[in-house]
Short mmCIF file of C-alpha atoms and ligand atoms in Angstrom, two decimals:
data_model
loop_
_atom_site.label_atom_id
_atom_site.label_comp_id
_atom_site.label_asym_id
_atom_site.label_seq_id
_atom_site.Cartn_x
_atom_site.Cartn_y
_atom_site.Cartn_z
CA MET A 1 -16.21 93.68 -16.78
CA SER A 2 -15.01 97.07 -18.27
CA HIS A 3 -11.21 98.09 -16.99
CA PRO A 4 -10.79 102.34 -16.79
CA SER A 5 -9.31 103.53 -19.50
CA ARG A 6 -6.24 105.88 -19.23
CA ARG A 7 -8.46 108.68 -20.22
CA ASP A 8 -10.78 107.62 -17.31
CA LEU A 9 -8.00 107.60 -14.91
CA LEU A 10 -6.52 110.69 -15.85
CA ARG A 11 -10.18 112.26 -15.41
CA ALA A 12 -10.92 110.50 -11.92
CA ALA A 13 -7.12 111.94 -10.35
CA PRO A 14 -8.48 115.32 -9.06
CA LEU A 15 -10.89 112.72 -7.35
CA LEU A 16 -8.24 110.82 -5.91
CA ALA A 17 -6.26 113.87 -4.57
CA LEU A 18 -9.82 114.55 -1.58
CA PRO A 19 -10.07 113.68 1.33
CA ALA A 20 -11.20 110.23 1.86
CA VAL A 21 -14.61 110.99 3.21
CA ALA A 22 -15.32 113.42 -0.09
CA ARG A 23 -14.44 110.81 -2.71
CA ALA A 24 -16.51 108.26 -1.16
CA ALA A 25 -19.28 110.33 -1.40
CA GLN A 26 -18.25 111.07 -5.15
CA GLN A 27 -17.94 107.38 -5.76
CA PRO A 28 -21.01 105.75 -7.06
CA ALA A 29 -22.84 103.43 -5.13
CA PRO A 30 -21.47 99.41 -5.26
CA PRO A 31 -23.52 97.04 -7.39
CA THR A 32 -26.85 96.24 -4.94
CA ASP A 33 -27.55 92.96 -6.42
CA HIS A 34 -26.36 90.16 -8.50
CA PRO A 35 -27.81 89.94 -12.49
CA THR A 36 -30.12 87.81 -12.71
CA TYR A 37 -31.56 85.67 -15.94
CA PRO A 38 -33.47 88.28 -18.45
CA GLY A 39 -36.87 86.11 -18.81
CA MET A 40 -37.32 87.00 -14.60
CA ILE A 41 -40.94 87.90 -14.50
CA VAL A 42 -40.94 90.82 -12.00
CA ARG A 43 -43.71 90.99 -9.88
CA MET A 44 -42.63 93.95 -8.17
CA GLU A 45 -40.02 96.21 -8.90
CA GLN A 46 -39.12 98.10 -5.31
CA PRO A 47 -38.36 95.78 -3.30
CA ARG A 48 -37.39 93.88 -5.99
CA ASN A 49 -39.73 90.28 -6.28
CA LEU A 50 -39.05 87.63 -9.20
CA GLU A 51 -40.31 84.86 -10.60
CA PHE A 52 -38.18 82.33 -12.39
CA PRO A 53 -40.09 81.23 -15.60
CA LEU A 54 -40.53 77.63 -14.65
CA SER A 55 -40.57 76.84 -18.47
CA THR A 56 -37.11 77.22 -18.79
CA LEU A 57 -36.46 74.37 -16.23
CA SER A 58 -33.85 71.88 -17.63
CA ASP A 59 -32.54 70.21 -14.56
CA TRP A 60 -33.69 69.55 -10.81
CA LYS A 61 -31.26 72.55 -9.13
CA VAL A 62 -32.36 76.04 -10.50
CA PRO A 63 -29.24 78.38 -11.06
CA THR A 64 -28.91 81.01 -9.14
CA ASP A 65 -29.74 83.86 -11.43
CA ARG A 66 -33.15 82.60 -12.28
CA PHE A 67 -33.88 81.59 -8.17
CA PHE A 68 -36.67 83.20 -7.28
CA VAL A 69 -36.42 86.07 -5.26
CA ARG A 70 -39.04 87.24 -2.61
CA SER A 71 -39.04 90.15 -0.76
CA HIS A 72 -41.54 92.48 1.79
CA PHE A 73 -38.81 95.30 2.41
CA ALA A 74 -35.91 96.98 1.12
CA MET A 75 -32.73 94.82 0.59
CA PRO A 76 -30.91 95.65 3.50
CA LYS A 77 -26.89 96.85 3.51
CA VAL A 78 -25.10 94.56 5.50
CA ASP A 79 -22.31 95.65 6.45
CA LEU A 80 -19.71 92.32 5.63
CA THR A 81 -17.21 92.93 8.33
CA GLY A 82 -18.81 94.28 11.28
CA TYR A 83 -21.55 91.24 11.11
CA LYS A 84 -22.07 89.14 13.71
CA LEU A 85 -25.10 86.62 14.49
CA THR A 86 -25.77 86.67 18.03
CA VAL A 87 -27.81 83.52 19.58
CA GLU A 88 -29.60 85.53 22.68
CA GLY A 89 -32.58 84.91 24.77
CA HIS A 90 -34.02 81.48 26.37
CA VAL A 91 -29.99 79.96 26.37
CA GLU A 92 -27.16 79.34 29.24
CA ASN A 93 -24.80 80.65 26.56
CA PRO A 94 -25.54 83.50 24.72
CA LEU A 95 -23.49 83.81 21.56
CA SER A 96 -21.99 86.60 19.15
CA LEU A 97 -20.43 84.50 15.81
CA THR A 98 -18.66 86.42 13.26
CA LEU A 99 -19.17 85.24 9.66
CA ASP A 100 -15.62 83.57 9.57
CA GLU A 101 -16.42 81.63 12.90
CA LEU A 102 -19.75 80.95 11.64
CA LYS A 103 -17.67 79.33 8.51
CA LYS A 104 -15.17 77.96 10.26
CA LEU A 105 -17.77 75.62 11.92
CA PRO A 106 -18.71 71.97 10.94
CA SER A 107 -20.46 72.98 7.52
CA VAL A 108 -23.36 70.74 5.38
CA THR A 109 -24.13 70.68 2.04
CA ARG A 110 -27.67 69.49 0.86
CA PRO A 111 -30.09 70.85 -1.41
CA LEU A 112 -33.43 71.84 -0.58
CA LEU A 113 -36.62 73.42 -1.95
CA LEU A 114 -38.18 76.99 -1.17
CA GLU A 115 -41.68 77.52 -2.43
CA CYS A 116 -43.64 80.95 -1.25
CA ALA A 117 -47.21 80.39 0.42
CA GLY A 118 -48.41 82.87 -2.62
CA ASN A 119 -47.10 80.95 -5.33
CA GLY A 120 -49.98 80.04 -8.15
CA ARG A 121 -51.75 83.54 -6.63
CA VAL A 122 -52.58 84.52 -9.96
CA PHE A 123 -54.70 81.78 -10.57
CA LEU A 124 -57.33 82.18 -7.58
CA VAL A 125 -60.90 83.42 -8.29
CA PRO A 126 -61.89 85.84 -7.15
CA GLN A 127 -58.28 87.92 -7.15
CA ALA A 128 -56.62 87.97 -3.93
CA ARG A 129 -54.24 90.60 -2.63
CA GLY A 130 -50.75 90.52 -2.76
CA LEU A 131 -47.88 89.46 -5.29
CA GLN A 132 -49.75 87.66 -8.31
CA TRP A 133 -47.37 84.71 -8.76
CA GLY A 134 -47.12 82.16 -11.52
CA LEU A 135 -46.21 78.73 -10.88
CA GLY A 136 -42.62 80.29 -10.56
CA ALA A 137 -42.55 81.12 -6.75
CA VAL A 138 -40.50 77.83 -6.14
CA GLY A 139 -36.88 76.51 -6.93
CA THR A 140 -34.67 73.84 -5.66
CA ALA A 141 -30.89 74.78 -5.15
CA GLU A 142 -28.22 73.63 -2.69
CA TRP A 143 -27.48 75.59 -0.06
CA THR A 144 -24.38 75.56 2.42
CA GLY A 145 -24.09 76.35 5.59
CA VAL A 146 -24.23 75.35 9.39
CA PRO A 147 -27.24 73.26 10.88
CA LEU A 148 -29.03 75.36 13.33
CA GLY A 149 -29.14 72.41 15.91
CA ALA A 150 -25.46 72.73 16.70
CA ILE A 151 -26.05 76.40 16.98
CA LEU A 152 -28.27 76.10 19.29
CA GLU A 153 -26.51 73.64 21.11
CA ARG A 154 -23.63 76.13 21.40
CA ALA A 155 -25.43 78.09 22.82
CA LYS A 156 -26.73 75.73 25.70
CA VAL A 157 -30.74 76.54 25.21
CA LYS A 158 -32.15 76.16 28.69
CA THR A 159 -35.21 73.77 29.71
CA GLY A 160 -38.61 75.21 28.97
CA ALA A 161 -37.88 76.31 25.43
CA ALA A 162 -40.42 76.47 23.40
CA GLU A 163 -39.67 78.36 20.01
CA VAL A 164 -36.68 79.84 17.95
CA VAL A 165 -37.51 83.47 16.58
CA LEU A 166 -35.19 84.28 13.03
CA VAL A 167 -34.70 87.52 12.55
CA GLY A 168 -33.82 89.80 9.61
CA ALA A 169 -32.05 92.58 9.25
CA ASP A 170 -34.31 94.30 6.64
CA THR A 171 -36.91 96.60 8.22
CA GLY A 172 -40.07 98.41 6.83
CA ALA A 173 -43.67 99.21 8.07
CA ILE A 174 -46.63 97.80 6.06
CA ALA A 175 -49.74 100.36 5.75
CA ALA A 176 -52.15 98.10 4.52
CA ASP A 177 -54.47 97.08 7.05
CA PRO A 178 -53.52 94.84 9.33
CA ALA A 179 -50.49 97.75 9.09
CA THR A 180 -47.23 97.02 11.13
CA PRO A 181 -46.76 98.56 14.61
CA GLY A 182 -44.49 100.95 12.78
CA THR A 183 -41.57 99.90 11.53
CA ILE A 184 -40.71 96.32 12.32
CA HIS A 185 -37.89 93.70 11.01
CA PHE A 186 -38.83 90.64 9.23
CA ASP A 187 -38.71 88.08 11.76
CA ARG A 188 -40.31 84.71 11.78
CA SER A 189 -40.01 81.39 14.39
CA LEU A 190 -40.25 77.49 14.26
CA PRO A 191 -40.81 75.23 17.03
CA LEU A 192 -37.97 74.05 18.85
CA GLU A 193 -38.04 70.46 17.59
CA LYS A 194 -38.11 71.81 14.09
CA ALA A 195 -35.32 74.30 14.76
CA LYS A 196 -33.42 71.37 15.53
CA ARG A 197 -33.81 69.18 12.71
CA ASP A 198 -31.54 68.25 10.18
CA GLU A 199 -33.39 70.32 7.03
CA VAL A 200 -32.85 73.20 9.00
CA ILE A 201 -29.34 75.26 8.19
CA LEU A 202 -27.82 78.37 8.31
CA ALA A 203 -26.62 79.35 4.84
CA HIS A 204 -23.85 81.37 3.28
CA ALA A 205 -23.61 79.51 0.07
CA MET A 206 -26.11 79.02 -2.29
CA ASN A 207 -25.20 76.47 -5.38
CA GLY A 208 -20.99 76.35 -4.22
CA GLU A 209 -21.49 80.42 -4.24
CA PRO A 210 -21.90 82.96 -1.73
CA LEU A 211 -24.83 84.05 -0.66
CA THR A 212 -25.96 87.09 -3.38
CA PRO A 213 -27.66 90.15 -1.71
CA SER A 214 -31.04 89.45 -2.46
CA HIS A 215 -30.95 85.54 -1.35
CA GLY A 216 -30.24 86.86 2.28
CA ALA A 217 -25.83 87.73 2.02
CA PRO A 218 -24.06 86.98 4.17
CA LEU A 219 -26.75 84.24 6.23
CA ARG A 220 -30.27 82.99 5.81
CA ALA A 221 -31.90 80.21 7.61
CA VAL A 222 -33.38 77.33 4.76
CA VAL A 223 -36.32 75.77 6.55
CA GLY A 224 -36.41 72.12 3.91
CA GLY A 225 -40.21 71.26 4.37
CA TRP A 226 -41.33 74.67 5.15
CA TYR A 227 -42.88 77.50 2.96
CA GLY A 228 -40.28 79.92 2.14
CA MET A 229 -41.31 82.83 4.51
CA ALA A 230 -39.71 80.53 7.20
CA SER A 231 -36.31 80.60 5.77
CA VAL A 232 -35.34 84.31 7.44
CA LYS A 233 -32.94 86.06 4.88
CA TRP A 234 -30.60 88.71 5.99
CA LEU A 235 -30.33 86.77 9.39
CA THR A 236 -28.66 88.63 12.64
CA ARG A 237 -30.65 87.57 15.52
CA VAL A 238 -31.44 84.24 16.66
CA VAL A 239 -33.92 84.34 19.97
CA VAL A 240 -35.01 81.23 22.09
CA LEU A 241 -38.54 81.95 23.63
CA ASP A 242 -40.12 79.85 26.57
CA ARG A 243 -43.48 80.79 25.05
CA PRO A 244 -44.63 81.08 21.29
CA HIS A 245 -44.04 83.29 18.97
CA ALA A 246 -47.12 85.84 17.66
CA GLY A 247 -44.74 88.28 15.29
CA TYR A 248 -46.58 90.06 12.76
CA PHE A 249 -45.57 87.62 9.79
CA GLN A 250 -47.21 84.45 11.07
CA THR A 251 -50.61 85.88 12.73
CA MET A 252 -51.11 89.01 10.98
CA ASP A 253 -49.72 87.54 7.33
CA TYR A 254 -48.74 84.28 6.37
CA SER A 255 -51.34 82.78 8.60
CA TYR A 256 -55.07 80.89 8.07
CA TRP A 257 -57.79 80.11 9.89
CA GLU A 258 -58.28 76.09 11.07
CA ARG A 259 -61.53 74.99 12.12
CA LYS A 260 -61.63 73.32 15.31
CA ASN A 261 -65.25 72.69 16.92
CA GLY A 262 -66.20 74.57 14.43
CA LEU A 263 -64.38 77.65 15.76
CA PRO A 264 -62.25 79.47 13.19
CA GLU A 265 -58.36 79.52 14.72
CA VAL A 266 -55.81 81.04 13.27
CA ARG A 267 -52.66 79.15 12.28
CA MET A 268 -49.26 79.78 11.26
CA ILE A 269 -48.33 78.37 8.23
CA THR A 270 -46.23 75.66 8.18
CA ALA A 271 -45.07 72.72 5.64
CA ILE A 272 -45.90 73.07 2.54
CA GLN A 273 -48.27 71.17 0.52
CA PRO A 274 -48.16 68.49 -2.03
CA LYS A 275 -48.03 69.93 -5.77
CA ALA A 276 -47.35 69.28 -9.20
CA SER A 277 -46.71 71.84 -11.59
CA ILE A 278 -46.54 71.46 -15.19
CA ALA A 279 -43.30 73.17 -17.02
CA ARG A 280 -43.82 72.02 -20.57
CA PRO A 281 -45.92 72.80 -22.62
CA THR A 282 -46.72 76.35 -21.42
CA THR A 283 -50.38 77.83 -21.50
CA HIS A 284 -51.45 77.87 -25.27
CA GLU A 285 -48.49 76.29 -26.62
CA ALA A 286 -49.85 74.44 -29.53
CA VAL A 287 -49.13 70.96 -29.12
CA PRO A 288 -49.57 68.01 -32.45
CA ALA A 289 -52.34 66.09 -32.24
CA GLY A 290 -51.71 62.27 -32.91
CA LYS A 291 -48.16 62.31 -31.93
CA PRO A 292 -46.51 62.02 -28.72
CA TYR A 293 -45.23 64.86 -26.72
CA ARG A 294 -43.33 64.92 -23.32
CA VAL A 295 -45.24 66.78 -20.78
CA PHE A 296 -42.14 68.08 -18.46
CA GLY A 297 -42.76 68.85 -14.88
CA VAL A 298 -41.93 69.36 -10.75
CA ALA A 299 -43.69 67.94 -7.97
CA TRP A 300 -43.07 68.27 -4.18
CA THR A 301 -44.28 68.33 -0.91
CA GLY A 302 -43.50 69.45 2.55
CA GLU A 303 -42.62 67.26 5.26
CA ALA A 304 -43.04 63.84 3.29
CA LYS A 305 -41.86 62.20 0.15
CA VAL A 306 -43.23 62.76 -3.32
CA ALA A 307 -45.50 58.93 -3.63
CA LYS A 308 -46.93 59.25 -7.56
CA VAL A 309 -47.71 62.19 -10.10
CA GLU A 310 -50.37 61.34 -12.09
CA VAL A 311 -51.85 63.52 -15.90
CA SER A 312 -54.62 64.02 -17.23
CA GLY A 313 -55.56 65.20 -20.76
CA ASP A 314 -59.06 65.53 -20.61
CA GLY A 315 -59.85 68.32 -17.81
CA GLY A 316 -59.82 65.49 -14.99
CA LYS A 317 -62.11 62.95 -15.92
CA ALA A 318 -59.06 60.10 -16.79
CA TRP A 319 -55.57 60.31 -15.59
CA SER A 320 -52.75 58.19 -15.64
CA ALA A 321 -49.51 58.06 -13.94
CA ALA A 322 -46.36 59.93 -14.61
CA LYS A 323 -42.85 58.74 -14.37
CA LEU A 324 -40.95 60.02 -11.69
CA THR A 325 -37.29 60.48 -12.61
CA GLY A 326 -34.07 62.16 -10.87
CA ASP A 327 -33.20 61.10 -7.67
CA ASP A 328 -35.61 60.88 -4.82
CA LYS A 329 -33.94 63.62 -2.36
CA PRO A 330 -35.26 64.61 0.75
CA PHE A 331 -37.19 68.19 0.61
CA CYS A 332 -36.39 68.69 -2.63
CA TRP A 333 -38.87 68.36 -5.63
CA ARG A 334 -38.86 65.72 -7.80
CA THR A 335 -38.95 65.73 -11.72
CA TRP A 336 -41.30 63.60 -13.68
CA GLU A 337 -42.52 63.44 -17.03
CA PHE A 338 -45.05 61.78 -19.03
CA ASP A 339 -45.92 60.41 -22.82
CA TRP A 340 -49.07 62.34 -23.88
CA THR A 341 -50.45 61.68 -27.43
CA PRO A 342 -53.32 64.04 -27.54
CA SER A 343 -56.46 62.65 -29.81
CA ALA A 344 -59.09 65.79 -29.70
CA ARG A 345 -58.49 69.01 -31.16
CA GLY A 346 -59.10 72.42 -29.81
CA LEU A 347 -58.14 73.50 -26.49
CA VAL A 348 -57.45 71.16 -24.12
CA ASN A 349 -57.31 71.46 -20.08
CA LEU A 350 -54.01 69.47 -18.85
CA LEU A 351 -53.43 68.73 -15.40
CA ALA A 352 -50.79 67.26 -12.84
CA ARG A 353 -51.52 65.92 -9.19
CA CYS A 354 -48.74 65.20 -6.65
CA THR A 355 -50.22 62.52 -4.22
CA ASP A 356 -47.33 61.99 -1.23
CA ASP A 357 -46.84 59.09 1.01
CA LYS A 358 -48.80 60.31 3.82
CA GLY A 359 -51.39 60.27 1.48
CA ALA A 360 -52.01 63.56 1.44
CA THR A 361 -52.86 65.04 -2.76
CA GLN A 362 -53.82 68.22 -4.19
CA PRO A 363 -57.84 69.36 -3.52
CA GLU A 364 -60.12 69.87 -6.88
CA LYS A 365 -61.14 72.89 -5.07
CA ARG A 366 -59.84 75.95 -3.53
CA ASP A 367 -60.32 76.01 0.72
CA PRO A 368 -61.11 80.09 1.09
CA ASP A 369 -59.77 79.16 4.80
CA ARG A 370 -56.66 79.48 3.49
CA ARG A 371 -56.76 83.12 2.28
CA SER A 372 -54.50 83.92 -0.11
CA TYR A 373 -52.02 81.25 0.70
CA MET A 374 -50.97 77.17 0.42
CA ILE A 375 -52.25 77.37 -2.96
CA ASN A 376 -52.00 74.09 -3.84
CA HIS A 377 -55.77 73.21 -5.68
CA LEU A 378 -56.01 71.72 -9.52
CA VAL A 379 -54.99 74.12 -11.98
CA PRO A 380 -54.84 73.23 -15.68
CA VAL A 381 -52.57 74.54 -18.29
CA GLU A 382 -54.79 75.11 -21.03
CA VAL A 383 -53.01 73.93 -24.18
CA MET A 384 -53.97 73.91 -28.13
CA VAL A 385 -53.79 70.70 -29.89
CA ARG A 386 -53.69 70.81 -33.64
N1 MTE B 1 -35.40 88.57 6.03
C1 MTE B 1 -35.94 88.32 5.35
N2 MTE B 1 -36.14 87.23 5.10
C2 MTE B 1 -36.88 86.56 3.93
C3 MTE B 1 -38.49 87.41 3.55
C4 MTE B 1 -38.06 88.80 3.72
O1 MTE B 1 -38.80 89.51 2.86
N3 MTE B 1 -36.87 89.03 4.41
N4 MTE B 1 -38.88 86.76 2.50
C5 MTE B 1 -39.36 85.33 2.71
C6 MTE B 1 -40.41 84.81 1.87
S1 MTE B 1 -41.64 85.12 2.32
C7 MTE B 1 -39.55 83.62 1.04
S2 MTE B 1 -40.81 82.85 0.06
C8 MTE B 1 -38.37 83.40 0.57
C9 MTE B 1 -38.05 83.79 -0.60
O2 MTE B 1 -36.52 83.15 -0.48
P1 MTE B 1 -35.64 83.67 -1.79
O3 MTE B 1 -35.79 85.37 -2.03
O4 MTE B 1 -34.45 83.56 -2.01
O5 MTE B 1 -35.96 82.98 -3.10
O6 MTE B 1 -37.64 84.05 2.00
C10 MTE B 1 -38.40 84.47 3.02
N5 MTE B 1 -37.24 84.89 3.88
MO1 MO B 2 -42.98 83.79 0.82
#
C-alpha cells in the first residue's frame, strides 16, 4: 500500500476542515473486494463471477485469491459494527448475535469443498443458459466458524421443526423467465437433519483469514457435501420452519426433474455428484509420445467418499486406475495422479472417472432432467500427442 506524501496531505488539508458528512462524501469508496489472482477467468463482470483456473492447482487447498466466486446479485455492503445474525421462526429462544458474540462461541476449523451446481456448464450440448463455467467453479478451502447445529441448540428448535432457511444480505430481482417476485434476498433451506450435521458451519474465516467480501464477509454458511448454492454468503437470518421451504433458489432455480411413477417432479438440488477433473494436461496441450506424462487431477463426491479414480487415454475404451494421493478428508476433494505413456500420435481424448464408496459413478451421457446443473457426465480433455 502506498503512503500519502506530504504534498498529498497538504492538498487534502482543506478537505479535513470540512464537516464530517461532507468529508465522507468526498472520500473514495472503500475497497469493495479483495485482490484476486490475475489468472482468474472472468465469467461475469457485474456481479463479479470468477472461475479458478484448475490447471494452476498445486495443492489440495485453493488459496483464497484463486477460489472461485459465484454471486447472483451485487455484493451487499454489510455494516460490520451493526451486524447481527438473527435466529428466528420455529424456536423457543430467538437469538440475535453480534459478530463478537459469534466468534466467542466454540469454533471449529475444517476443510470443505464447494462446487457450483453449474460447474462444467460450458460442456453442455446444446449450450445451456447461465454462466459458462469450465472446470474451475470448484475448490477446497479451510473454514473456521461455529457449527450451525450448536446455534440451533442455543435457539432451542421447537418440536415439529422441518427446515432451516439461510438468508443472505444480498438482494436483487431476476427479470429472465422465471422472474423473481420483485426484489428478493438470496435464500436456501436445509432439512433440519442436515442443518445439525458437523459438516455444516457458519464460517467467519477462510484459510486462516477473515472472510473476504466476495466470499461472504462477515459470516457465511458452508454446507459440506452439497452443491454451493446451499452455502449462503453474507448470512443475516436463520429462519426455522415447521414445513418445507419453497424459495426461488430451490424451485424455479437450482432444481431438477425426478421421475416418480413416470411423472416428472421438481426436486431441489442437494448432494454433489461424483466427479474427477483433469487439472493437467489442459485442453490442446502438447504431450510427448512414448514418454511418461504425469496426469494430475482432483476427484470428489458429496455425501460419500471417493473410492477410485480411473483414467482412459483412448476416449473411454480402456480404463486404468489412477493413484489417489494426499489425505482422505471428509467432504473434500482428493488429489490423484496417473503416469500416462501415450503411444498413438495426434489428437487424443483423455478421460478421468470417479466412483464413490456408495457405488455412484459418472454417467457417460448427459441426463437432460438435470436441466443445466449437476454436470458430471464424462467430458474428455483433448490433447495433442506428438
Ligand atoms: N447470499 C448469497 N449466497 C450465495 C450465493 C449468492 O449469490 N448469494 N451464491 C451461491 C452459489 S450458487 C455458490 S456456488 C456459492 C459460491 O461461493 P463462493 O463465491 O465463495 O465460491 O455461494 C452460494 N452462496
Ligand atoms: Mo452455484
